[in-house]
GROMACS .gro file of C-alpha atoms in nm:
model
  493
    1MET     CA    1   3.428   1.095  -4.052
    2ASP     CA    2   3.432   0.989  -3.687
    3SER     CA    3   3.118   0.784  -3.752
    4LEU     CA    4   3.296   0.614  -4.043
    5ILE     CA    5   3.590   0.525  -3.817
    6ARG     CA    6   3.355   0.376  -3.557
    7ALA     CA    7   3.173   0.181  -3.830
    8LEU     CA    8   3.498   0.042  -3.969
    9LYS     CA    9   3.634  -0.055  -3.628
   10PRO     CA   10   3.489  -0.410  -3.624
   11TYR     CA   11   3.656  -0.481  -3.960
   12ILE     CA   12   3.985  -0.299  -3.900
   13GLU     CA   13   4.048  -0.468  -3.567
   14ARG     CA   14   4.057  -0.803  -3.750
   15ILE     CA   15   4.397  -0.706  -3.890
   16PRO     CA   16   4.653  -0.916  -3.699
   17SER     CA   17   4.829  -0.726  -3.423
   18VAL     CA   18   5.080  -0.792  -3.148
   19GLU     CA   19   4.894  -0.894  -2.835
   20ARG     CA   20   4.945  -0.679  -2.529
   21PRO     CA   21   5.091  -0.842  -2.219
   22LYS     CA   22   4.822  -0.941  -1.970
   23GLY     CA   23   5.034  -0.853  -1.669
   24HIS     CA   24   5.355  -0.687  -1.571
   25VAL     CA   25   5.652  -0.762  -1.799
   26HIS     CA   26   5.980  -0.794  -1.613
   27PHE     CA   27   6.248  -0.538  -1.695
   28ARG     CA   28   6.489  -0.807  -1.811
   29GLN     CA   29   6.232  -0.941  -2.057
   30LYS     CA   30   6.154  -0.591  -2.187
   31PHE     CA   31   6.524  -0.527  -2.242
   32MET     CA   32   6.556  -0.860  -2.425
   33TRP     CA   33   6.266  -0.781  -2.662
   34THR     CA   34   6.403  -0.432  -2.731
   35SER     CA   35   6.752  -0.565  -2.806
   36ALA     CA   36   6.616  -0.843  -3.030
   37VAL     CA   37   6.410  -0.599  -3.236
   38LEU     CA   38   6.707  -0.363  -3.269
   39ILE     CA   39   6.930  -0.644  -3.396
   40LEU     CA   40   6.659  -0.753  -3.640
   41TYR     CA   41   6.628  -0.392  -3.760
   42PHE     CA   42   6.999  -0.373  -3.846
   43ILE     CA   43   6.983  -0.710  -4.021
   44LEU     CA   44   6.686  -0.606  -4.235
   45CYS     CA   45   6.860  -0.277  -4.324
   46SER     CA   46   7.134  -0.492  -4.479
   47VAL     CA   47   6.895  -0.701  -4.691
   48PRO     CA   48   6.894  -0.550  -5.044
   49ILE     CA   49   6.585  -0.534  -5.262
   50PHE     CA   50   6.606  -0.812  -5.519
   51GLY     CA   51   6.582  -0.682  -5.875
   52LEU     CA   52   6.635  -0.312  -5.795
   53SER     CA   53   6.848  -0.125  -6.050
   54PRO     CA   54   7.157   0.059  -5.913
   55GLU     CA   55   7.038   0.365  -6.109
   56SER     CA   56   6.729   0.402  -5.889
   57ILE     CA   57   6.678   0.726  -5.696
   58ASP     CA   58   6.605   0.728  -5.323
   59ILE     CA   59   6.371   1.024  -5.280
   60PHE     CA   60   6.398   0.992  -4.901
   61GLU     CA   61   6.778   1.012  -4.899
   62ALA     CA   62   6.779   1.368  -4.758
   63TYR     CA   63   6.533   1.258  -4.487
   64ARG     CA   64   6.689   0.923  -4.404
   65ALA     CA   65   6.777   1.039  -4.049
   66LEU     CA   66   6.404   1.092  -3.986
   67PHE     CA   67   6.256   0.800  -4.176
   68ALA     CA   68   6.516   0.543  -4.058
   69GLY     CA   69   6.555   0.235  -4.276
   70ALA     CA   70   6.825   0.218  -4.543
   71SER     CA   71   6.840   0.306  -4.911
   72GLY     CA   72   6.810   0.003  -5.140
   73SER     CA   73   6.703  -0.230  -4.858
   74ILE     CA   74   6.363  -0.385  -4.794
   75LEU     CA   75   6.325  -0.122  -4.520
   76ALA     CA   76   6.368   0.159  -4.775
   77LEU     CA   77   6.033   0.313  -4.672
   78GLY     CA   78   6.144   0.314  -4.308
   79ILE     CA   79   5.895   0.466  -4.068
   80GLY     CA   80   5.763   0.699  -4.340
   81PRO     CA   81   5.419   0.531  -4.364
   82ILE     CA   82   5.378   0.537  -3.984
   83VAL     CA   83   5.468   0.905  -3.961
   84THR     CA   84   5.256   1.004  -4.263
   85ALA     CA   85   4.949   0.822  -4.127
   86SER     CA   86   4.997   0.998  -3.793
   87ILE     CA   87   5.027   1.337  -3.966
   88ILE     CA   88   4.703   1.283  -4.159
   89LEU     CA   89   4.506   1.186  -3.849
   90GLN     CA   90   4.651   1.467  -3.636
   91LEU     CA   91   4.558   1.722  -3.902
   92LEU     CA   92   4.206   1.578  -3.926
   93VAL     CA   93   4.166   1.586  -3.548
   94GLY     CA   94   4.313   1.937  -3.525
   95ALA     CA   95   4.080   2.062  -3.799
   96GLY     CA   96   3.779   1.911  -3.621
   97ILE     CA   97   3.696   1.676  -3.909
   98ILE     CA   98   3.742   1.379  -3.677
   99LYS     CA   99   3.550   1.443  -3.354
  100LEU     CA  100   3.650   1.153  -3.136
  101ASP     CA  101   3.679   1.186  -2.760
  102LEU     CA  102   4.030   1.051  -2.712
  103THR     CA  103   3.977   1.034  -2.335
  104ASN     CA  104   3.703   0.777  -2.399
  105PRO     CA  105   3.859   0.425  -2.416
  106ASP     CA  106   3.630   0.310  -2.700
  107ASP     CA  107   3.693   0.620  -2.914
  108ARG     CA  108   4.065   0.605  -2.844
  109ALA     CA  109   4.074   0.237  -2.943
  110ALA     CA  110   3.887   0.318  -3.267
  111TYR     CA  111   4.133   0.601  -3.338
  112GLN     CA  112   4.437   0.377  -3.284
  113GLU     CA  113   4.295   0.092  -3.492
  114PHE     CA  114   4.216   0.329  -3.780
  115GLN     CA  115   4.564   0.481  -3.759
  116ARG     CA  116   4.711   0.132  -3.786
  117PHE     CA  117   4.495   0.058  -4.091
  118LEU     CA  118   4.600   0.387  -4.246
  119VAL     CA  119   4.968   0.292  -4.204
  120PHE     CA  120   4.915  -0.012  -4.430
  121VAL     CA  121   4.742   0.213  -4.684
  122MET     CA  122   5.035   0.457  -4.674
  123ILE     CA  123   5.284   0.175  -4.740
  124VAL     CA  124   5.109   0.119  -5.073
  125VAL     CA  125   5.069   0.492  -5.141
  126GLU     CA  126   5.439   0.564  -5.086
  127ALA     CA  127   5.571   0.260  -5.275
  128LEU     CA  128   5.359   0.252  -5.592
  129PRO     CA  129   5.418   0.613  -5.710
  130GLN     CA  130   5.796   0.564  -5.689
  131LEU     CA  131   5.769   0.257  -5.910
  132GLY     CA  132   5.524   0.421  -6.148
  133ALA     CA  133   5.738   0.734  -6.188
  134GLY     CA  134   6.052   0.532  -6.262
  135LEU     CA  135   6.238   0.641  -5.950
  136LEU     CA  136   6.268   0.281  -5.831
  137MET     CA  137   6.366   0.101  -6.150
  138PRO     CA  138   6.380  -0.273  -6.217
  139ASP     CA  139   6.710  -0.430  -6.322
  140LEU     CA  140   6.653  -0.492  -6.692
  141SER     CA  141   6.954  -0.721  -6.726
  142LEU     CA  142   6.818  -0.943  -6.447
  143ALA     CA  143   6.475  -0.952  -6.613
  144GLU     CA  144   6.642  -1.059  -6.939
  145LYS     CA  145   6.839  -1.334  -6.767
  146LEU     CA  146   6.529  -1.468  -6.593
  147GLY     CA  147   6.321  -1.438  -6.909
  148VAL     CA  148   6.049  -1.231  -6.741
  149PRO     CA  149   5.912  -0.885  -6.827
  150ALA     CA  150   6.042  -0.580  -6.641
  151SER     CA  151   5.693  -0.529  -6.496
  152PHE     CA  152   5.727  -0.858  -6.309
  153ILE     CA  153   6.051  -0.740  -6.147
  154SER     CA  154   5.874  -0.414  -6.054
  155PHE     CA  155   5.600  -0.620  -5.890
  156LEU     CA  156   5.862  -0.812  -5.690
  157ILE     CA  157   6.015  -0.481  -5.578
  158PHE     CA  158   5.674  -0.360  -5.460
  159VAL     CA  159   5.613  -0.685  -5.269
  160GLN     CA  160   5.949  -0.652  -5.093
  161LEU     CA  161   5.882  -0.288  -5.001
  162PHE     CA  162   5.538  -0.383  -4.869
  163ILE     CA  163   5.682  -0.668  -4.661
  164GLY     CA  164   5.949  -0.433  -4.523
  165GLY     CA  165   5.687  -0.173  -4.435
  166VAL     CA  166   5.470  -0.431  -4.259
  167LEU     CA  167   5.772  -0.563  -4.065
  168ILE     CA  168   5.849  -0.210  -3.940
  169VAL     CA  169   5.489  -0.176  -3.816
  170TYR     CA  170   5.498  -0.502  -3.619
  171MET     CA  171   5.850  -0.439  -3.487
  172ASP     CA  172   5.727  -0.104  -3.358
  173GLU     CA  173   5.433  -0.277  -3.190
  174VAL     CA  174   5.659  -0.534  -3.023
  175VAL     CA  175   5.879  -0.262  -2.872
  176SER     CA  176   5.584  -0.046  -2.768
  177LYS     CA  177   5.396  -0.333  -2.599
  178TRP     CA  178   5.670  -0.570  -2.483
  179GLY     CA  179   5.983  -0.356  -2.482
  180ILE     CA  180   6.109  -0.021  -2.358
  181GLY     CA  181   5.998   0.306  -2.516
  182SER     CA  182   5.879   0.333  -2.875
  183GLY     CA  183   5.992   0.129  -3.174
  184VAL     CA  184   5.978   0.434  -3.402
  185SER     CA  185   6.206   0.627  -3.166
  186LEU     CA  186   6.440   0.330  -3.133
  187PHE     CA  187   6.482   0.297  -3.511
  188ILE     CA  188   6.546   0.670  -3.551
  189LEU     CA  189   6.807   0.668  -3.273
  190ALA     CA  190   6.979   0.359  -3.415
  191GLY     CA  191   7.003   0.506  -3.765
  192ILE     CA  192   7.127   0.846  -3.650
  193ALA     CA  193   7.383   0.696  -3.408
  194GLN     CA  194   7.517   0.481  -3.691
  195ALA     CA  195   7.537   0.783  -3.925
  196ILE     CA  196   7.727   0.987  -3.664
  197VAL     CA  197   7.981   0.709  -3.605
  198VAL     CA  198   8.028   0.664  -3.980
  199GLY     CA  199   8.053   1.043  -4.024
  200LEU     CA  200   8.340   1.050  -3.773
  201PHE     CA  201   8.546   0.748  -3.880
  202ASN     CA  202   8.458   0.660  -4.242
  203TRP     CA  203   8.783   0.626  -4.443
  204VAL     CA  204   8.610   0.564  -4.778
  205VAL     CA  205   8.660   0.835  -5.042
  206PRO     CA  206   8.326   0.911  -5.216
  207PRO     CA  207   8.309   0.925  -5.598
  208ASN     CA  208   8.419   1.258  -5.751
  209SER     CA  209   8.603   1.355  -5.432
  210VAL     CA  210   8.957   1.340  -5.297
  211LEU     CA  211   8.858   1.374  -4.930
  212PRO     CA  212   8.755   1.080  -4.709
  213ALA     CA  213   8.393   1.086  -4.594
  214GLY     CA  214   8.474   1.085  -4.220
  215ILE     CA  215   8.582   1.392  -4.025
  216ILE     CA  216   8.882   1.236  -3.848
  217PRO     CA  217   9.023   1.082  -4.171
  218ARG     CA  218   8.984   1.425  -4.331
  219TRP     CA  219   9.196   1.584  -4.060
  220ILE     CA  220   9.466   1.325  -4.123
  221TYR     CA  221   9.443   1.394  -4.497
  222PHE     CA  222   9.481   1.770  -4.441
  223ALA     CA  223   9.780   1.715  -4.209
  224GLN     CA  224   9.951   1.496  -4.470
  225ASN     CA  225   9.877   1.702  -4.782
  226TYR     CA  226   9.855   2.070  -4.676
  227PRO     CA  227  10.133   2.286  -4.529
  228ILE     CA  228  10.073   2.428  -4.183
  229GLU     CA  229  10.103   2.784  -4.319
  230TYR     CA  230   9.802   2.732  -4.545
  231LEU     CA  231   9.592   2.567  -4.275
  232LEU     CA  232   9.652   2.864  -4.043
  233SER     CA  233   9.562   3.119  -4.313
  234SER     CA  234   9.211   3.258  -4.352
  235ASN     CA  235   9.138   3.032  -4.652
  236GLY     CA  236   9.280   2.733  -4.468
  237LEU     CA  237   9.065   2.798  -4.161
  238VAL     CA  238   8.752   2.823  -4.377
  239THR     CA  239   8.849   2.493  -4.540
  240LEU     CA  240   8.892   2.329  -4.200
  241LEU     CA  241   8.562   2.470  -4.075
  242LEU     CA  242   8.357   2.354  -4.376
  243GLU     CA  243   8.544   2.075  -4.555
  244GLY     CA  244   8.718   1.957  -4.240
  245GLY     CA  245   8.391   1.932  -4.050
  246ILE     CA  246   8.502   2.138  -3.749
  247LEU     CA  247   8.191   2.357  -3.774
  248ALA     CA  248   7.969   2.046  -3.791
  249LEU     CA  249   8.153   1.894  -3.493
  250VAL     CA  250   8.113   2.207  -3.279
  251THR     CA  251   7.748   2.246  -3.381
  252THR     CA  252   7.677   1.884  -3.292
  253ALA     CA  253   7.837   1.918  -2.948
  254VAL     CA  254   7.658   2.246  -2.869
  255ILE     CA  255   7.318   2.117  -2.982
  256ILE     CA  256   7.359   1.803  -2.769
  257LEU     CA  257   7.434   2.014  -2.460
  258LEU     CA  258   7.144   2.253  -2.530
  259VAL     CA  259   6.890   1.973  -2.580
  260VAL     CA  260   7.002   1.802  -2.258
  261PHE     CA  261   6.974   2.137  -2.076
  262PHE     CA  262   6.626   2.212  -2.211
  263GLU     CA  263   6.509   1.855  -2.144
  264GLY     CA  264   6.605   1.908  -1.781
  265THR     CA  265   6.430   2.246  -1.757
  266ARG     CA  266   6.088   2.191  -1.603
  267VAL     CA  267   5.818   2.310  -1.366
  268GLU     CA  268   5.776   2.068  -1.074
  269ILE     CA  269   5.421   2.038  -0.938
  270PRO     CA  270   5.419   1.858  -0.600
  271ILE     CA  271   5.189   1.557  -0.567
  272ALA     CA  272   5.112   1.320  -0.280
  273HIS     CA  273   4.928   0.990  -0.250
  274ALA     CA  274   4.596   1.020  -0.071
  275MET     CA  275   4.616   0.671   0.084
  276VAL     CA  276   4.987   0.647   0.168
  277ARG     CA  277   5.108   0.905   0.416
  278GLY     CA  278   5.453   1.036   0.331
  279ALA     CA  279   5.440   0.916  -0.031
  280ARG     CA  280   5.525   1.240  -0.206
  281GLY     CA  281   5.666   1.325  -0.542
  282SER     CA  282   5.629   1.575  -0.822
  283PHE     CA  283   5.472   1.596  -1.166
  284PRO     CA  284   5.725   1.750  -1.409
  285ILE     CA  285   5.606   1.978  -1.688
  286LYS     CA  286   5.908   2.006  -1.915
  287LEU     CA  287   5.996   2.310  -2.121
  288ILE     CA  288   6.006   2.079  -2.426
  289TYR     CA  289   5.673   1.933  -2.316
  290ALA     CA  290   5.575   1.769  -2.645
  291SER     CA  291   5.932   1.639  -2.695
  292VAL     CA  292   6.098   1.683  -3.034
  293LEU     CA  293   5.888   1.411  -3.201
  294PRO     CA  294   5.644   1.665  -3.355
  295MET     CA  295   5.942   1.790  -3.556
  296ILE     CA  296   5.933   1.455  -3.737
  297PHE     CA  297   5.586   1.546  -3.861
  298VAL     CA  298   5.707   1.883  -3.989
  299ARG     CA  299   5.992   1.732  -4.188
  300ALA     CA  300   5.784   1.435  -4.298
  301LEU     CA  301   5.519   1.670  -4.437
  302GLN     CA  302   5.795   1.853  -4.627
  303ALA     CA  303   5.934   1.523  -4.751
  304ASN     CA  304   5.599   1.409  -4.887
  305ILE     CA  305   5.544   1.741  -5.065
  306VAL     CA  306   5.891   1.733  -5.222
  307MET     CA  307   5.835   1.366  -5.310
  308LEU     CA  308   5.519   1.463  -5.498
  309GLY     CA  309   5.712   1.728  -5.693
  310GLN     CA  310   5.987   1.481  -5.776
  311ILE     CA  311   5.740   1.219  -5.897
  312LEU     CA  312   5.567   1.478  -6.118
  313HIS     CA  313   5.905   1.592  -6.253
  314ALA     CA  314   5.994   1.231  -6.336
  315ARG     CA  315   5.670   1.214  -6.537
  316GLY     CA  316   5.765   1.531  -6.729
  317ILE     CA  317   5.546   1.771  -6.528
  318THR     CA  318   5.765   2.060  -6.411
  319ILE     CA  319   5.500   2.307  -6.293
  320LEU     CA  320   5.613   2.266  -5.929
  321GLY     CA  321   5.983   2.284  -6.008
  322GLU     CA  322   6.274   2.101  -6.165
  323PHE     CA  323   6.509   1.849  -6.007
  324VAL     CA  324   6.875   1.772  -6.078
  325ASP     CA  325   7.024   1.459  -5.921
  326GLY     CA  326   6.725   1.437  -5.690
  327LYS     CA  327   6.757   1.798  -5.563
  328PRO     CA  328   6.512   2.079  -5.648
  329VAL     CA  329   6.670   2.372  -5.832
  330SER     CA  330   6.366   2.585  -5.920
  331GLY     CA  331   5.999   2.647  -5.855
  332ILE     CA  332   5.805   2.605  -5.534
  333MET     CA  333   5.986   2.277  -5.461
  334PHE     CA  334   6.313   2.469  -5.421
  335PHE     CA  335   6.160   2.698  -5.159
  336LEU     CA  336   5.991   2.412  -4.971
  337SER     CA  337   6.297   2.188  -4.960
  338PRO     CA  338   6.480   2.173  -4.623
  339ILE     CA  339   6.800   2.356  -4.531
  340ASN     CA  340   7.058   2.097  -4.420
  341SER     CA  341   7.396   2.275  -4.428
  342PRO     CA  342   7.570   2.605  -4.518
  343TYR     CA  343   7.572   2.476  -4.877
  344ASP     CA  344   7.195   2.532  -4.888
  345TRP     CA  345   7.176   2.898  -4.779
  346VAL     CA  346   7.515   3.072  -4.833
  347PRO     CA  347   7.493   3.204  -5.192
  348GLU     CA  348   7.856   3.130  -5.287
  349LEU     CA  349   7.834   2.776  -5.150
  350VAL     CA  350   7.495   2.712  -5.312
  351ARG     CA  351   7.626   2.808  -5.655
  352ALA     CA  352   7.937   2.597  -5.602
  353LYS     CA  353   7.723   2.281  -5.593
  354GLY     CA  354   7.694   2.268  -5.971
  355ALA     CA  355   7.586   2.437  -6.292
  356ALA     CA  356   7.217   2.385  -6.215
  357PHE     CA  357   7.252   2.606  -5.903
  358ALA     CA  358   7.474   2.872  -6.062
  359THR     CA  359   7.186   3.092  -6.183
  360ILE     CA  360   6.989   3.102  -5.858
  361PRO     CA  361   6.976   3.467  -5.739
  362ASP     CA  362   7.063   3.576  -5.385
  363TRP     CA  363   6.705   3.680  -5.301
  364ALA     CA  364   6.576   3.331  -5.387
  365ILE     CA  365   6.837   3.168  -5.161
  366TYR     CA  366   6.753   3.393  -4.867
  367LEU     CA  367   6.379   3.350  -4.927
  368HIS     CA  368   6.438   2.974  -4.919
  369LEU     CA  369   6.601   3.015  -4.576
  370LEU     CA  370   6.316   3.234  -4.449
  371ILE     CA  371   6.048   2.989  -4.564
  372ASP     CA  372   6.229   2.698  -4.401
  373ALA     CA  373   6.251   2.898  -4.076
  374LEU     CA  374   5.878   2.968  -4.084
  375ILE     CA  375   5.802   2.601  -4.158
  376LEU     CA  376   6.017   2.478  -3.869
  377ILE     CA  377   5.902   2.727  -3.605
  378GLY     CA  378   5.537   2.748  -3.711
  379GLY     CA  379   5.514   2.376  -3.779
  380GLY     CA  380   5.687   2.298  -3.449
  381ILE     CA  381   5.421   2.493  -3.259
  382LEU     CA  382   5.130   2.352  -3.461
  383PHE     CA  383   5.230   1.987  -3.436
  384ALA     CA  384   5.329   2.024  -3.071
  385ILE     CA  385   4.970   2.134  -2.998
  386PHE     CA  386   4.828   1.845  -3.205
  387TRP     CA  387   5.067   1.598  -3.037
  388VAL     CA  388   4.963   1.705  -2.688
  389GLN     CA  389   4.593   1.678  -2.775
  390THR     CA  390   4.613   1.336  -2.943
  391THR     CA  391   4.851   1.162  -2.701
  392GLY     CA  392   4.666   1.241  -2.379
  393MET     CA  393   4.914   1.502  -2.256
  394ASP     CA  394   4.663   1.787  -2.242
  395ALA     CA  395   4.555   1.944  -1.912
  396LYS     CA  396   4.219   1.764  -1.895
  397THR     CA  397   4.362   1.416  -1.952
  398VAL     CA  398   4.659   1.468  -1.717
  399ALA     CA  399   4.427   1.592  -1.440
  400SER     CA  400   4.198   1.291  -1.487
  401GLN     CA  401   4.493   1.047  -1.477
  402ILE     CA  402   4.630   1.196  -1.155
  403ALA     CA  403   4.289   1.186  -0.989
  404ARG     CA  404   4.233   0.822  -1.090
  405SER     CA  405   4.577   0.715  -0.965
  406GLY     CA  406   4.494   0.824  -0.611
  407MET     CA  407   4.738   1.114  -0.622
  408GLN     CA  408   4.651   1.472  -0.534
  409ILE     CA  409   4.819   1.811  -0.524
  410PRO     CA  410   4.859   1.941  -0.165
  411GLY     CA  411   4.640   2.243  -0.102
  412TYR     CA  412   4.390   2.157  -0.380
  413ARG     CA  413   4.070   1.956  -0.371
  414LYS     CA  414   4.091   1.608  -0.522
  415SER     CA  415   3.880   1.702  -0.823
  416PRO     CA  416   3.976   1.663  -1.192
  417VAL     CA  417   3.814   2.000  -1.268
  418VAL     CA  418   4.029   2.180  -1.010
  419LEU     CA  419   4.342   2.001  -1.124
  420GLU     CA  420   4.262   2.080  -1.487
  421LYS     CA  421   4.248   2.454  -1.412
  422LEU     CA  422   4.587   2.430  -1.242
  423PHE     CA  423   4.749   2.250  -1.536
  424GLU     CA  424   4.590   2.494  -1.781
  425ARG     CA  425   4.823   2.758  -1.637
  426TYR     CA  426   5.129   2.572  -1.758
  427ILE     CA  427   5.070   2.308  -2.027
  428PRO     CA  428   4.938   2.528  -2.316
  429LYS     CA  429   5.217   2.783  -2.262
  430VAL     CA  430   5.506   2.537  -2.244
  431THR     CA  431   5.364   2.347  -2.544
  432ILE     CA  432   5.387   2.659  -2.763
  433ILE     CA  433   5.721   2.776  -2.621
  434GLY     CA  434   5.872   2.429  -2.648
  435GLY     CA  435   5.752   2.383  -3.007
  436ALA     CA  436   5.900   2.718  -3.112
  437LEU     CA  437   6.224   2.647  -2.926
  438ILE     CA  438   6.272   2.312  -3.099
  439GLY     CA  439   6.208   2.484  -3.433
  440VAL     CA  440   6.479   2.742  -3.362
  441LEU     CA  441   6.731   2.477  -3.250
  442THR     CA  442   6.656   2.268  -3.558
  443LEU     CA  443   6.697   2.567  -3.789
  444THR     CA  444   7.028   2.669  -3.627
  445SER     CA  445   7.180   2.323  -3.645
  446ASN     CA  446   7.059   2.277  -4.004
  447MET     CA  447   7.218   2.606  -4.107
  448LEU     CA  448   7.557   2.512  -3.960
  449GLY     CA  449   7.559   2.140  -4.047
  450THR     CA  450   7.606   1.828  -3.834
  451ILE     CA  451   7.827   1.521  -3.820
  452GLY     CA  452   7.734   1.257  -4.073
  453ASN     CA  453   7.484   1.492  -4.242
  454VAL     CA  454   7.213   1.366  -4.008
  455SER     CA  455   7.048   1.711  -4.027
  456GLY     CA  456   6.958   1.928  -3.729
  457THR     CA  457   6.620   1.761  -3.701
  458GLY     CA  458   6.779   1.419  -3.682
  459LEU     CA  459   7.036   1.530  -3.425
  460LEU     CA  460   6.772   1.683  -3.199
  461LEU     CA  461   6.563   1.371  -3.227
  462ALA     CA  462   6.859   1.146  -3.145
  463VAL     CA  463   6.960   1.342  -2.834
  464SER     CA  464   6.605   1.377  -2.706
  465ILE     CA  465   6.522   1.011  -2.774
  466ALA     CA  466   6.843   0.896  -2.602
  467TYR     CA  467   6.767   1.118  -2.302
  468ARG     CA  468   6.411   0.988  -2.271
  469PHE     CA  469   6.525   0.629  -2.329
  470TYR     CA  470   6.757   0.670  -2.032
  471GLN     CA  471   6.463   0.800  -1.829
  472ASP     CA  472   6.249   0.505  -1.941
  473LEU     CA  473   6.521   0.266  -1.828
  474ALA     CA  474   6.533   0.434  -1.488
  475LYS     CA  475   6.152   0.425  -1.464
  476GLU     CA  476   6.143   0.053  -1.550
  477GLN     CA  477   6.403  -0.026  -1.286
  478ILE     CA  478   6.210   0.173  -1.024
  479ALA     CA  479   5.886  -0.003  -1.122
  480GLU     CA  480   6.047  -0.338  -1.046
  481MET     CA  481   6.092  -0.239  -0.680
  482HIS     CA  482   5.730  -0.252  -0.565
  483PRO     CA  483   5.383  -0.312  -0.717
  484LEU     CA  484   5.254   0.011  -0.559
  485LEU     CA  485   5.510   0.211  -0.753
  486ARG     CA  486   5.393   0.049  -1.076
  487ARG     CA  487   5.037   0.155  -1.000
  488MET     CA  488   5.151   0.512  -0.926
  489LEU     CA  489   5.343   0.515  -1.253
  490GLY     CA  490   5.028   0.410  -1.439
  491GLU     CA  491   5.127   0.049  -1.511
  492GLU     CA  492   4.933  -0.269  -1.449
  493VAL     CA  493   5.032  -0.486  -1.156
   0.00000   0.00000   0.00000
């Protein structure tokens, strides 16, 4: 398959792309591009899909914190196609089906171009089945008013979804090449931050509920409508913990502190510049070495599997399980669906969700929790390894980069082979430990719930992305100080 990718490269690279800057981009300009793309992202999330029926089902609703975008908007697919394309290529590389040397500039360019082409393919693959299965339905009354068939409205919906998916791709490229950090990370952080703020202060009462959606309005509602004696009783405390969102609030705060702590936990390897006496620093190998981004791949893989089951169910095929209101209630889809709150794994709370969940036995609920734990921890380790190998964070690539930059480790020969052996002592171990640790943190926060129902995965991503965005800002400001620092940081002068 690697030969096919190389053969397709001359054709794939003709797809229009955002040109890379030819020189150093000033920090102020990078910040401007990043801010402009973020504003555009929020505007596009508010643009509804023309002709979409209100009865349509958003199959990515439970994963919205990961896929970004907004339900019913032209960005409904969010970053799903980008993540799915990355998953496919990482699995192919990890399985040895694609044998490209990602340290070779030509092979790496071919890999990146093919990944970009695959993203456009995945936009079509994720949009068409939803239309074909009747999950995204055309507005029949609008079709009647316009005097056109419903299939024409469905075609317009597909075109809008495709345009939205393409816009996300190019917005990501603009941020990655001209801005600060990654566009994908920026969109995830923006969506999760918005959900947390709404989860705290939303005064709107959802349908079929008497409680406001936001945590703080709920506290006010409890204070106005419940006597203090009840709130201090055992039943009242349970109500405050679950319905009042206190458990979600505490979980959110604790997870934020833990992620910040683990992000700061690292092994510092001293380095010095061979040509500049006194220019010393350190190369940090973080405990969460692969970051929490591989967890996106774990949840995205789950989302695509559950999406397949939901599409089959919509077509009358229930062999993988049945769905009620977009949620799996039986079959393998029930066991593969993610745990997002106590209402997904505490038997009494699971059965309280509705008649469709009332007959689920205790063993099935606990098995669902066990399978989700294995998926998160095992998947976290697996995708962390793939992420390190495909993003140039492995020991061999890091050693080569340090040697080329003119840096060396005091007490060791300036040889990539020697440096590689040194990094082999740390990088593989922290990759596995960090992947498992992120899986455990995600599982814990999912079990207890989070503010705004952003899920534990989303919360970990938001905190980690915000922390690294702060570091990127600091790095950009330092790089402005002197051209030599930019060269040491691996940037062009």
